[in-house]
Every structure is written in C-alpha cells, then in structure tokens.
XYZ file of C-alpha atoms in Angstrom:
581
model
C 69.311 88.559 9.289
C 71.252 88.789 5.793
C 74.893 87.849 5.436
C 75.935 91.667 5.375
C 74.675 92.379 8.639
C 75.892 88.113 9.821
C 79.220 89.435 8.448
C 79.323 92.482 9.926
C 78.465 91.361 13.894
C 80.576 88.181 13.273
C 83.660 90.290 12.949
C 82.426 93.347 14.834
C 82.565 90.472 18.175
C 86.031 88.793 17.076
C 87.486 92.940 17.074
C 85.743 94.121 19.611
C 86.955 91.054 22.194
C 90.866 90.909 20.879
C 90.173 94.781 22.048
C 89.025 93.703 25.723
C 91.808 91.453 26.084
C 94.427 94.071 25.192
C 95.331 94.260 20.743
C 96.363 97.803 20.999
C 97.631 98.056 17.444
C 97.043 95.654 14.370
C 98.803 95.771 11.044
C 96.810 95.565 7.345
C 98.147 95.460 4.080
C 95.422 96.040 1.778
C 93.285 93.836 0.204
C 90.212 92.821 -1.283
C 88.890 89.649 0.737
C 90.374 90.818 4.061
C 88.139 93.427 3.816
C 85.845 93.213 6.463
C 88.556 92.938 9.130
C 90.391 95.671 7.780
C 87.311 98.228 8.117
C 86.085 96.513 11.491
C 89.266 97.288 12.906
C 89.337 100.773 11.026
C 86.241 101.397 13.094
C 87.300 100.349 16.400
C 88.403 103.268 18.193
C 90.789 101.579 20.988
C 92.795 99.532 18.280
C 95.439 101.816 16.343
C 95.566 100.407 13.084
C 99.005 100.895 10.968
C 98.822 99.968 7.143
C 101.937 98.476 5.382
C 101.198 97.595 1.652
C 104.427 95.110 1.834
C 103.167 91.783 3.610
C 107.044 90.957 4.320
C 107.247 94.600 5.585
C 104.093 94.546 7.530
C 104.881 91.155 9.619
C 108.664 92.334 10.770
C 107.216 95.623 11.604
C 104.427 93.970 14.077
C 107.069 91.925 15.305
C 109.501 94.604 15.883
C 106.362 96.905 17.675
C 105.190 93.763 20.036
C 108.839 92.804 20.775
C 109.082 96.467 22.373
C 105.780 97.209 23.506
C 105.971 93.365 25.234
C 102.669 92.849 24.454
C 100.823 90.880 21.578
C 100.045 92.516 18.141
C 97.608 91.711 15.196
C 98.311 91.423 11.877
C 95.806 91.696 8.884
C 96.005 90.092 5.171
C 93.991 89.052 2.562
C 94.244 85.792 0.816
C 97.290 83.758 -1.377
C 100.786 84.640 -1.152
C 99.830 87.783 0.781
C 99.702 85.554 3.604
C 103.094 83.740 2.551
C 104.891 86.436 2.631
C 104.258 86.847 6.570
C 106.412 83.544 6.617
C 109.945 84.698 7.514
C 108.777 87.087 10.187
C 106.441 84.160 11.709
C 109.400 81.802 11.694
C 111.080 84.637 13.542
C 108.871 85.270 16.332
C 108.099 81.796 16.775
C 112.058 81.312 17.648
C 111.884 84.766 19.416
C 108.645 84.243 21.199
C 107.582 87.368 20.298
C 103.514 86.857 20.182
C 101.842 87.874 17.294
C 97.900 87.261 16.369
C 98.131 86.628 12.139
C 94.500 86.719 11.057
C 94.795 86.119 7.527
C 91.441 86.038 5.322
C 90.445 83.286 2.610
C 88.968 82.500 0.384
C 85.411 80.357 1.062
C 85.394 76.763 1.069
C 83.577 76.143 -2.558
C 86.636 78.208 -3.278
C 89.172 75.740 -2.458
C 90.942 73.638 -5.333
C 88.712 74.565 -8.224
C 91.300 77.041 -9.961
C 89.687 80.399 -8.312
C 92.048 83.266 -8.123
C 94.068 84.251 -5.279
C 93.112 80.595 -3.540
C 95.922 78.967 -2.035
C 96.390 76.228 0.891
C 95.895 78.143 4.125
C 95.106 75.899 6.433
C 98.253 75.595 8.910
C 100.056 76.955 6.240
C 103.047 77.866 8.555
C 103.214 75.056 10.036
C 104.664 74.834 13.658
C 105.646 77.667 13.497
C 102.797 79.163 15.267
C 101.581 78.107 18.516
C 98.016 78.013 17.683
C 96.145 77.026 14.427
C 91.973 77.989 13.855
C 90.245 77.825 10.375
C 87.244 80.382 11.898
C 83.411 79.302 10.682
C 81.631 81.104 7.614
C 80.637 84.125 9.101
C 76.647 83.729 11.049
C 75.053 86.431 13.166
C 73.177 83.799 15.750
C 74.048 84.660 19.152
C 75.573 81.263 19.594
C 77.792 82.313 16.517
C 78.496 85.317 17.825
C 79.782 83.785 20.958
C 81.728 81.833 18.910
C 83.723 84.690 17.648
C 84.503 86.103 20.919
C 85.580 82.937 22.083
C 87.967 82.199 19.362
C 89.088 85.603 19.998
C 90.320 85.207 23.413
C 91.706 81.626 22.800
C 94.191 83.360 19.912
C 95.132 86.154 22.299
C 95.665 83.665 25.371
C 97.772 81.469 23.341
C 100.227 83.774 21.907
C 100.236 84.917 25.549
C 100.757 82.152 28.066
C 103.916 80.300 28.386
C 106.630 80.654 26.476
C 105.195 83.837 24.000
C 104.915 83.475 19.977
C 102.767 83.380 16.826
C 98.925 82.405 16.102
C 97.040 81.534 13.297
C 93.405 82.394 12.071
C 91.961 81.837 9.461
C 88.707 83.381 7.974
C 86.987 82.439 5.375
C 84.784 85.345 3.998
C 81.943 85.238 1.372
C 80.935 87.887 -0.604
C 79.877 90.838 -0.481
C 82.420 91.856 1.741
C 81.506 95.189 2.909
C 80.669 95.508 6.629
C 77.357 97.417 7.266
C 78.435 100.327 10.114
C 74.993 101.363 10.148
C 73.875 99.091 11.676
C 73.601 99.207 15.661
C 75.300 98.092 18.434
C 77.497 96.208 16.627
C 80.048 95.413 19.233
C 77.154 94.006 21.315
C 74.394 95.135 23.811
C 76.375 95.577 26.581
C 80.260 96.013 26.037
C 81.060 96.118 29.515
C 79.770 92.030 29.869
C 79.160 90.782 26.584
C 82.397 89.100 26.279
C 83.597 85.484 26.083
C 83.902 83.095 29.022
C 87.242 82.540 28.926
C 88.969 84.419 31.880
C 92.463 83.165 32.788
C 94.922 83.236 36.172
C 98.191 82.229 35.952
C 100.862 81.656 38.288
C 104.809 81.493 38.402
C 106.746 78.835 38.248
C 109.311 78.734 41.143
C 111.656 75.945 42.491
C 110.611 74.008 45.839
C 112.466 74.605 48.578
C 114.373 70.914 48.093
C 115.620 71.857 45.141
C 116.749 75.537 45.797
C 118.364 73.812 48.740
C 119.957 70.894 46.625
C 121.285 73.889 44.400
C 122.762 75.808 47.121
C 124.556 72.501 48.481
C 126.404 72.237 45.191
C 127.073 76.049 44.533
C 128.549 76.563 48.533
C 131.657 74.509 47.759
C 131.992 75.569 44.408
C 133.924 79.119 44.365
C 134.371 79.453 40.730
C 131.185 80.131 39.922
C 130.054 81.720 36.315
C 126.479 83.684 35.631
C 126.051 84.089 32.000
C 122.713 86.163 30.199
C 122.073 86.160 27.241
C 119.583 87.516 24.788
C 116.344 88.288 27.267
C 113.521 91.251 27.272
C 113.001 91.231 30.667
C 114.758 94.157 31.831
C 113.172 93.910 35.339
C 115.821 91.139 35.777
C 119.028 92.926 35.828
C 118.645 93.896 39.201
C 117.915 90.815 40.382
C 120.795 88.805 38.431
C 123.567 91.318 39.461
C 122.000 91.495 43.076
C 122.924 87.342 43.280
C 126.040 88.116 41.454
C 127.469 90.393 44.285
C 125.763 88.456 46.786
C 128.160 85.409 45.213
C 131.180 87.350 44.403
C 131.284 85.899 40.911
C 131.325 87.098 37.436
C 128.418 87.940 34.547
C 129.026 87.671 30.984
C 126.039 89.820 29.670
C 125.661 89.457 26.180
C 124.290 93.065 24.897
C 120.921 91.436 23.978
C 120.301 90.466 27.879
C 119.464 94.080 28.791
C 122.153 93.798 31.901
C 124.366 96.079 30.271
C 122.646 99.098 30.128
C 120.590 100.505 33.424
C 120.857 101.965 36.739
C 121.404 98.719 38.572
C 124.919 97.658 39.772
C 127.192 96.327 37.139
C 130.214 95.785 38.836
C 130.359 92.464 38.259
C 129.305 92.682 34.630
C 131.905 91.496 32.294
C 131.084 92.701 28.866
C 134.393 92.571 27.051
C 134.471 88.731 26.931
C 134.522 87.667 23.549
C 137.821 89.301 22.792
C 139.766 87.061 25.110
C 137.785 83.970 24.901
C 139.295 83.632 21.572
C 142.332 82.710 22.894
C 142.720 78.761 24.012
C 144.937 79.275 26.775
C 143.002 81.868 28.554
C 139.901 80.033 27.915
C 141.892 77.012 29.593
C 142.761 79.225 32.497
C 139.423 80.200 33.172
C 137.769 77.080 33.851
C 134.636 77.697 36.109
C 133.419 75.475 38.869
C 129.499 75.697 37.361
C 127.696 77.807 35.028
C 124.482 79.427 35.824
C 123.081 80.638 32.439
C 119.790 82.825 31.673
C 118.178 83.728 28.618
C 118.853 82.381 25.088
C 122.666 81.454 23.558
C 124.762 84.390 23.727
C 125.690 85.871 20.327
C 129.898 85.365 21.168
C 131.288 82.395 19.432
C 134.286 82.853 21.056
C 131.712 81.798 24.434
C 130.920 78.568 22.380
C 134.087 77.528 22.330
C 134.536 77.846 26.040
C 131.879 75.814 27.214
C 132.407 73.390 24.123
C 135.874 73.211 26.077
C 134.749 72.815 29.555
C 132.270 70.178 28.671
C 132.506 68.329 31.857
C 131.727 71.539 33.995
C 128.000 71.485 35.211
C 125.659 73.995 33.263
C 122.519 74.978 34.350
C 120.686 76.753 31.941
C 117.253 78.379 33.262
C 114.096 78.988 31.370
C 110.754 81.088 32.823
C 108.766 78.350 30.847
C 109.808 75.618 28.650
C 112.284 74.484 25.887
C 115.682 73.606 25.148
C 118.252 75.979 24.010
C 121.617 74.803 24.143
C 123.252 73.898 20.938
C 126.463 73.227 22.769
C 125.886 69.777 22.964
C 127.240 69.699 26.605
C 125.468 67.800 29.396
C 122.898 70.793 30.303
C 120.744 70.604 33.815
C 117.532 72.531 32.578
C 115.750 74.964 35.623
C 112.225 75.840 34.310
C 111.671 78.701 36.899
C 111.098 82.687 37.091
C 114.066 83.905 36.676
C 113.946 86.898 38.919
C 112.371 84.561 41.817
C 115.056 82.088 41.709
C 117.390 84.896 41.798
C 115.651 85.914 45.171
C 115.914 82.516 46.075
C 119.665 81.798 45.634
C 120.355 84.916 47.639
C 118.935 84.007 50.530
C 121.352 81.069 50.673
C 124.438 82.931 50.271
C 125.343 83.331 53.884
C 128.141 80.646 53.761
C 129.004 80.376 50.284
C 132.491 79.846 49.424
C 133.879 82.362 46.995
C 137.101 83.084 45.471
C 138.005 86.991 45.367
C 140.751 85.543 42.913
C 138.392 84.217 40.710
C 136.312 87.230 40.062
C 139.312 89.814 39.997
C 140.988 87.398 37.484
C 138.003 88.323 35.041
C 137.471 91.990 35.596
C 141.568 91.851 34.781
C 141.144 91.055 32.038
C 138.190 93.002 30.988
C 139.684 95.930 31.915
C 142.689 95.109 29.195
C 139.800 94.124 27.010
C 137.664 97.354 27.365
C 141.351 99.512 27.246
C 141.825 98.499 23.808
C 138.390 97.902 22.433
C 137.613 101.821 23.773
C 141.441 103.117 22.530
C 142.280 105.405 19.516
C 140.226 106.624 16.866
C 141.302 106.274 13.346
C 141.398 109.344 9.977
C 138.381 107.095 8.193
C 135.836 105.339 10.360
C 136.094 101.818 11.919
C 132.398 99.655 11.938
C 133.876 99.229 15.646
C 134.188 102.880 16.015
C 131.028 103.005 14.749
C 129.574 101.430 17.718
C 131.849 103.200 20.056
C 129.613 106.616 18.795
C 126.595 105.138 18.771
C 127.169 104.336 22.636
C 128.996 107.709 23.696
C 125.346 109.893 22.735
C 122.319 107.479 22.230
C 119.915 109.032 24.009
C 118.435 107.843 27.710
C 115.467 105.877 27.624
C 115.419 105.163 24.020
C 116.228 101.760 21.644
C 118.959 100.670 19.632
C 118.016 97.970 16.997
C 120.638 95.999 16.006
C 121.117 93.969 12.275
C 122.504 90.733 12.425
C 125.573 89.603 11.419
C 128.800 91.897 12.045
C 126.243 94.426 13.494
C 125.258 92.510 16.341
C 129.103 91.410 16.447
C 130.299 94.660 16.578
C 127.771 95.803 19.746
C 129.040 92.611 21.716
C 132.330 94.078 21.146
C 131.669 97.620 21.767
C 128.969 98.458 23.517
C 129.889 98.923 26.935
C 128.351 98.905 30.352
C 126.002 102.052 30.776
C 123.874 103.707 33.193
C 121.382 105.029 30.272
C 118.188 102.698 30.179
C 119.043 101.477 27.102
C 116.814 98.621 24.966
C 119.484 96.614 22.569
C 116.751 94.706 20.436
C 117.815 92.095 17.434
C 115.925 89.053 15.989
C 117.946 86.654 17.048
C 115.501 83.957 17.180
C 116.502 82.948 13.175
C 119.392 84.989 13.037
C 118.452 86.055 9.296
C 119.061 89.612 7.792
C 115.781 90.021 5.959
C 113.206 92.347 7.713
C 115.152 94.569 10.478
C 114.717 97.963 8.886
C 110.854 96.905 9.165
C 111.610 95.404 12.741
C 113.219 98.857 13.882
C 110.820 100.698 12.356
C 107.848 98.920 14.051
C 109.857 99.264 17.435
C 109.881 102.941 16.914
C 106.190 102.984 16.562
C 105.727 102.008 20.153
C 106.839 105.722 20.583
C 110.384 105.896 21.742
C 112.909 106.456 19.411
C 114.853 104.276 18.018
C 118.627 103.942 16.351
C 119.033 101.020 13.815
C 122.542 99.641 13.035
C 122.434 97.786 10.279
C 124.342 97.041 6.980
C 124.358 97.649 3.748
C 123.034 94.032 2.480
C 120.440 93.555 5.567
C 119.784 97.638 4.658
C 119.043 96.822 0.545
C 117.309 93.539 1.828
C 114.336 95.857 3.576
C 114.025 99.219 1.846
C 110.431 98.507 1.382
C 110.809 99.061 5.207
C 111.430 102.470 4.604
C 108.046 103.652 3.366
C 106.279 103.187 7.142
C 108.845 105.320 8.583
C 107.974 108.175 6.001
C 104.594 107.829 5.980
C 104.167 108.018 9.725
C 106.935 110.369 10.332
C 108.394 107.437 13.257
C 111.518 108.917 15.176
C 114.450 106.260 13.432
C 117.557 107.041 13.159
C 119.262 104.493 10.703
C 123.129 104.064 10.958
C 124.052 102.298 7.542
C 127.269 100.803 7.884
C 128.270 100.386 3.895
C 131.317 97.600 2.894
C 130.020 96.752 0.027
C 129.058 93.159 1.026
C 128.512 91.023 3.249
C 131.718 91.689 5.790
C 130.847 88.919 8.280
C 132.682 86.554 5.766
C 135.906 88.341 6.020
C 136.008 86.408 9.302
C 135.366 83.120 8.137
C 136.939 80.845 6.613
C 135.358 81.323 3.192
C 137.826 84.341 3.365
C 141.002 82.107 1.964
C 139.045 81.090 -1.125
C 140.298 84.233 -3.555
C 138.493 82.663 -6.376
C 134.793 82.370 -5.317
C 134.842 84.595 -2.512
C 133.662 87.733 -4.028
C 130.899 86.579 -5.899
C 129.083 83.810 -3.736
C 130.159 85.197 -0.380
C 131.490 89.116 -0.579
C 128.232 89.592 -3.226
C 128.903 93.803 -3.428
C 125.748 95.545 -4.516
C 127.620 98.790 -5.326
C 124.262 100.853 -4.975
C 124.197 104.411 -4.105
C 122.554 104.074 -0.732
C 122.005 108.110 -0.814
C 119.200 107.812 -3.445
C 117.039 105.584 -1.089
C 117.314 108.456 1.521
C 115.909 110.605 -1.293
C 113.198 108.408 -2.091
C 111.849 107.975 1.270
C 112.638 111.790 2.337
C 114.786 111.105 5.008
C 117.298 113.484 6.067
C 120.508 111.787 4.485
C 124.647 112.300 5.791
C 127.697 110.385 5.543
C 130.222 110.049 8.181
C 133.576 109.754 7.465
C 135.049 109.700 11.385
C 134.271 108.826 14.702
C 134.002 112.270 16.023
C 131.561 113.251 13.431
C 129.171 110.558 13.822
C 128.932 111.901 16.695
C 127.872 114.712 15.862
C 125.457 113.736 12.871
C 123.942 111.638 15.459
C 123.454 114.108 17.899
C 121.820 116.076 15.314
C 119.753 113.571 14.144
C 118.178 113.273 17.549
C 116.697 116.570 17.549
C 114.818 115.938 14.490
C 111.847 114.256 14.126
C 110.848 111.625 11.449
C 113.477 109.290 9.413
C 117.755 110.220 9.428
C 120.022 108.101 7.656
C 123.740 108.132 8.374
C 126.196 105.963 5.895
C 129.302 105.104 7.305
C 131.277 103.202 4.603
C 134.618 100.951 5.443
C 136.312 98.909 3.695
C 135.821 95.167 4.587
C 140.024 93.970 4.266
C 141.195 96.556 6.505
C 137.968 96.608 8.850
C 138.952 92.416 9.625
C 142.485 93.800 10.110
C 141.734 96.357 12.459
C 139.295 93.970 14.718
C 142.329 90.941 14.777
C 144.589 93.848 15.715
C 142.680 94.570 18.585
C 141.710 91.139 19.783
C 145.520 90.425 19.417
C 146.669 92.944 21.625
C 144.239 92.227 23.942
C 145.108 88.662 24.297
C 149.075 88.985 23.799
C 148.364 91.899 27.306
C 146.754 88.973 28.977
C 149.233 86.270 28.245
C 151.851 89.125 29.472
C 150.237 89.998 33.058
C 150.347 86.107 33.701
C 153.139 85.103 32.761
C-alpha cells in the first residue's frame, strides 16, 4: 500500500467515525497541509462542511453553531499561526463549555525545529484550555492503524462530550503528497454499519441521595426567605422545572436573561427580572436579606447582584452544578451541589409539603419589580435610547428564533430590558471570557443552525469582527444585526474611568468614527438606520421578512445614554425608598 492510498484510509476512518458518533458540521479555512482533512470531509456526505478563510472567524463561528445546535462541532486548519488564531475562541468555549473538536494539521516530525516554513509548536499549544490533547500518528493504512484512527476519533468526540462540555485538541501530522486518492474503494471501510471503534459509552446522572435531599429540606423548611437565582445556562428544558420548585416554595427567581427562564411558555410568576435596577441601592439590598440562596447556572451578568451577596456574606449559598467546577468569584462561603439540575428540582418539590414560607417575602420582591419594570418599560424618547433599543428588539423578535447578545453594555442593556416573555426565545452571549472579539462570527454561526438570529452588538465589538461578515453573505444565513453606534466603548461611561477628563477619551472612550454603512455595502447586506424606538420597530419587522444579512445602526450618544440609564435606576430606587417608608 503507498502513502497516498495509507493517507487516504487513515483519514477516510478518523471522518467517517467523528460522522457515526454525531459531527454534523465542521469548519475549514483553507490550506495547504490540512488538505487531506479538508477534502475527506468535502467527501463525506453526512458532514456539512462550512468554509471560513478567517481562522479567528472560523473558530467563533463553530462555537457560536455548537453553542445552539448543543451538540459538538469540528473545526479544520492547516499548520502555524492558522492554528493560533483559533486561540481566543478556544479560551472561550473552554470557559463556556461549549465542545468543540479542533483538528489542526502539522507539519511532520523531521519538520519540527529545523527552520521549515509554516512550522510552529503545536503540541498542546493551547494549553488547558482544551479538555483533551492527541498528537495523531503519521498517517499508515494497516488495519491496526486504521483502528487507530477510529479510536482516536471517538475518544475526541467523547471528551468534548462527557461532563462538563468544552474544547479538544488533535493534532495531525501529514507528509506529502497530500492529496487523498477518492478512487480508491471503500474507503470508509468494508462494512460501515460495524466497522467502527470499540469505544461505546453509557452515562448516567448525577442526583443527590436521599440523606442529603433530606438534610436540604431540613434547613430550607424553617427558612422562609428563601432566594432561587439562574444564571447564564443552555438548558432550556430547566425552566419548567426551576419555576415549578419556585411556586411550589413561594419564593422569588432572579433570572439573569442568559438562564433561558425568561423567555418560554412555562410559568414565570415568580420570575423577577428587573433586579439589577434596585440592587444598586444599599438600603434595599439591606432590606432584602434572604434566609439562603439556591443558585443555578454560571454568575449572573448584574453587578449590582454581586454586591448583594458580597453583602450578605454570612447567608448560606448553595450554588449547583450538573457536573463539576467552581464558579463563584464572590468569595463568600459557597456549599457546592454537583447534581442534575432539573432532578434536584423534582426532588426539592416533593419535600415542600410543610415548608415555611413568607407571602411577605415574595410580594416584597415582585413590589418592587413591578416599580422596576414601570420605569424601565416607560416613555420613549425623539432620538433612540441603547435601552430603548432593547425594549424593540423584545416587543417583535420573532417566536422560536435567537437573539445574540455582545458583551459589554449589550448584554447590560438586555438584563435591564428584556422582559419576561412567552415567545421561546434563545438569549445566547459568550460569557465564558466575557471578551468582545468574535460575536458577529458567534451569531453568525448560531444562525447557521437554521433559525434566525438577531445580534445586538456595538460598534467596537461590531469593527472588532467584520471579517465575520463574509459567512453571512456567502451563505445567505438569516442575521439580523442591530449595531448600536456611540462611538466607543460606552460601558466606561459607567465606570469610574469616567471622572478622568484627561485620558478618558483616548485609552478608554477609543472612538473609531468609521462609517459603519460602507461595511453593509461591502458585505451586501440590506443596510438602515434607526433614529427612534417606533421605527426600529419597524425596520426590524421588515428585516424579518427578508432573507440573508440586515443591518440596522442605531447611534446614541454615550454622555446622555449614562444619563438616561441613572435617571431611570434613580427613580426606580427613590419609588422604592417611598412605598417603605
């Protein structure tokens, strides 16, 4: 056998069992030594292949497609900084736990540290950032070798699968020529249907034992106060359960937009949503000490909810995760539940037949997110808020579709905003880093899972991924793209780097003065500005009955969008103060 045909069955295998244990879609930027994945995988019919030329691009759009579709996706590079450039979305989905399988190709070993071109250090080049590291053998076509493949194969998908989900590494070192051989036969194997590798797995769920559901319930019976906080999750099969124990309890939820509670057909009576605007006051936060706090998911985007448990310290937190980990950066004494969710949920009901609750309690907080939501929802202004922005964006996103959210005052804005709905809504961000770089590629990719998608995002985070842009227009994906233009970055208008008049503008405000329109002209995408609340509206209802890529640029002025936001947030609290006093 010669090394074309070696070659070609060596990767044929690896392909052919990622495909039997469920890659539906990989993503290659071109290349010359990643060549014979790239045309292995153009040649296996179940695997939909989407090419990205930008490496950056390509790995934030597989993230943004598997954190969607829920489901691992495969991403294909040739060798040097090709692969480096997949670092920032790696580092992403590794704090995410969004699994990804990064098969990046190399150079050959004789290669290695001898000057040859395009020959860097691949080997764990990202670190632990990925869950799983392999440096694959020179491709053979023994049957042993073969073998081999598929069992390396598996091993990558069952690792980015199993426990807590994330980013894998392999590595393949290719000789030349690199030109698979497709006429060749049965190059997926003999028999498809049981030439595959050994590796089968079962896995369980993790629940509490009875003891300790029991030694749970003890503490929570006496307790009336109690507090249920989600944040950022992608389960969305958990609502149900969480607000089902909520009502069972009579006590509170403060769903951060990114927990997928707000949005549904479940029963959100109990959902308190407008909580960061009065947590920033110190005296309210004081008057809402809990008895316990029951939280699921990651940290909650609110600052303002940082604060309060920074504040309440002494209260007992239980924070609950489906696998492992520890994600609390409170710094509070934090009692860790490593459980499914939705079955300890199940389990928690059942015990609360003679729980003690306080009808006080929870009418205290739907008080005062009722003022919250009043003012938050009230007015609309002659040139467009970013909070009326959101507002829009709420009233007529379509059912069953996505909204991707950019970080900074983006996200902000939707925890402010963004209300309870019954609309089966997905509110996706990469929170796991937090960074700007990457989300038009991230929204982009989520829109190629097929359900349209609206991106709010900003003008920085916007210029930061144009390259982004290109996928949309050269697959036509349904993304609508509300650019929210202050010239800057407007998150520091509400820090304290504000006061410094000197430095502020160019370290911190950093405009870019770039006339956002010409992008939409360079990618072809249908381009409007808004200039009001009511006509976002109706640009975005307009831009849902078009196919392809819409941008809509809603520019505000940073100064007076800080003052409108401590406007609000001080009537809201001064209201508050008022009703108790």
């Amino acid at each position: 056998m010669n090394y074309t045909e070696s070659l070609t069955r060596y990767t044929a295998n690896f392909v052919d069992e990622l495909g039997k244990n469920g890659i539906t879609d990989v993503v290659i930027s071109p290349g010359s030594r990643s060549t014979p994945l790239a045309l292995v995988f153009r040649e296996y019919s179940s695997i939909k292949e989407w090419i990205v030329i930008d490496e950056r691009s390509a790995a934030f759009f597989a993230l943004g497609l598997a954190k969607k579709s829920n489901r691992p996706v495969a991403l294909v590079c040739t060798s040097g900084t090709a692969a480096a450039n997949y670092y920032p979305a790696i580092v992403e989905a590794f704090y995410s736990r969004v699994p990804l399988l990064v098969l990046t190709a190399d150079r050959p070993h004789e290669l290695r540290q001898v000057g040859a071109p395009q020959a860097i250090e691949q080997i764990k080049m990202y670190g632990d950032y990925v869950k799983w590291f392999h440096e694959m053998a020179v491709p053979e076509g023994t049957p042993s070798m073969l073998q081999y493949a598929r069992q390396k194969a598996s091993q990558a998908f069952a690792y980015a699968e199993q426990g807590n989900k994330g980013p894998v590494q392999v590595n393949f070192p290719f000789r030349e020529p690199l030109t698979p051989d497709f006429t060749l036969s049965d190059i997926w194997g003999v028999d498809r249907s049981k030439n595959s590798s050994d590796i089968n797995r079962l896995e369980g769920v993790k629940y509490l034992a009875d003891q300790h559901v029991e030694e749970l319930a003890d503490l929570f019976r006496t307790s009336p106060k109690g507090l249920i906080v989600c944040g950022p999750e992608m389960n969305e099969d958990f609502s149900e359960c969480v607000c089902d124990l909520a009502k069972a309890w009579s006590i509170p939820i403060l769903a951060d937009p990114l927990s997928q509670v707000r949005t549904g057909m479940h029963d959100k009576s109990h959902v308190i949503e407008g909580y960061d605007a009065f947590l920033r006051d110190s005296e309210i936060r004081e008057r809402l000490q809990p008895d316990y706090i029951i939280r699921f998911g990651a940290m909650p985007v609110s600052k303002a909810y940082l604060f309060y448990i920074k504040e309440h310290h002494h209260i007992p937190q239980f924070v609950v995760e489906k696998n492992e980990g520890f994600r609390d950066p409170s710094g509070n004494h934090t009692i860790y539940i490593y459980a499914e969710p939705k079955q300890l949920c199940n389990q928690l009901i059942e015990k609360a037949a003679d729980k003690q609750n306080s009808v006080e309690w929870l009418r205290k907080w739907q008080s005062y997110n009722q003022i919250a939501k009043d003012h938050l929802l009230a007015g609309e202004e002659a040139q467009i808020t970013e909070g009326e922005t959101v507002r829009a964006i709420a009233d007529v996103i379509p059912d069953h579709t996505t909204l991707y959210v950019g970080n900074s005052m983006a996200v902000r804005d939707v925890d402010s905003f963004f209300m309870v709905s019954s609309k089966n809504i997905s509110i996706l961000c990469n929170r796991g880093a937090n960074g700007i770089d990457g989300v038009i590629s991230s929204a982009v990719g989520a829109a190629a899972s097929g359900e349209r998608v609206t991106l709010l995002i900003g003008d920085l985070s916007f210029f930061h991924d144009m390259n982004g842009l290109l996928v949309a227009k050269q697959y036509q994906l349904p993304i609508t793209i509300v650019l929210v233009n202050n010239n800057g970055g407007g998150i520091f208008s509400f820090l304290p780097q504000a006061d410094d008049k000197k430095h502020f503008e160019a370290i911190f405000g950093t405009p870019v003065d770039l006339p956002f329109e010409n992008a939409g002209a360079l990618y072809n995408a249908d381009y409007k500005v808004a200039s009001t609340e009511s006509a976002l509206k109706v640009q975005l209802e307009e831009s849902y009955q078009r196919s392809g890529l819409s941008i809509i640029e809603v520019k505000t002025d940073r100064d007076e969008n800080t003052a409108w936001h401590r406007d609000k947030w001080n009537r809201i609290m001064a209201e508050i103060k008022e009703e108790q006093a």
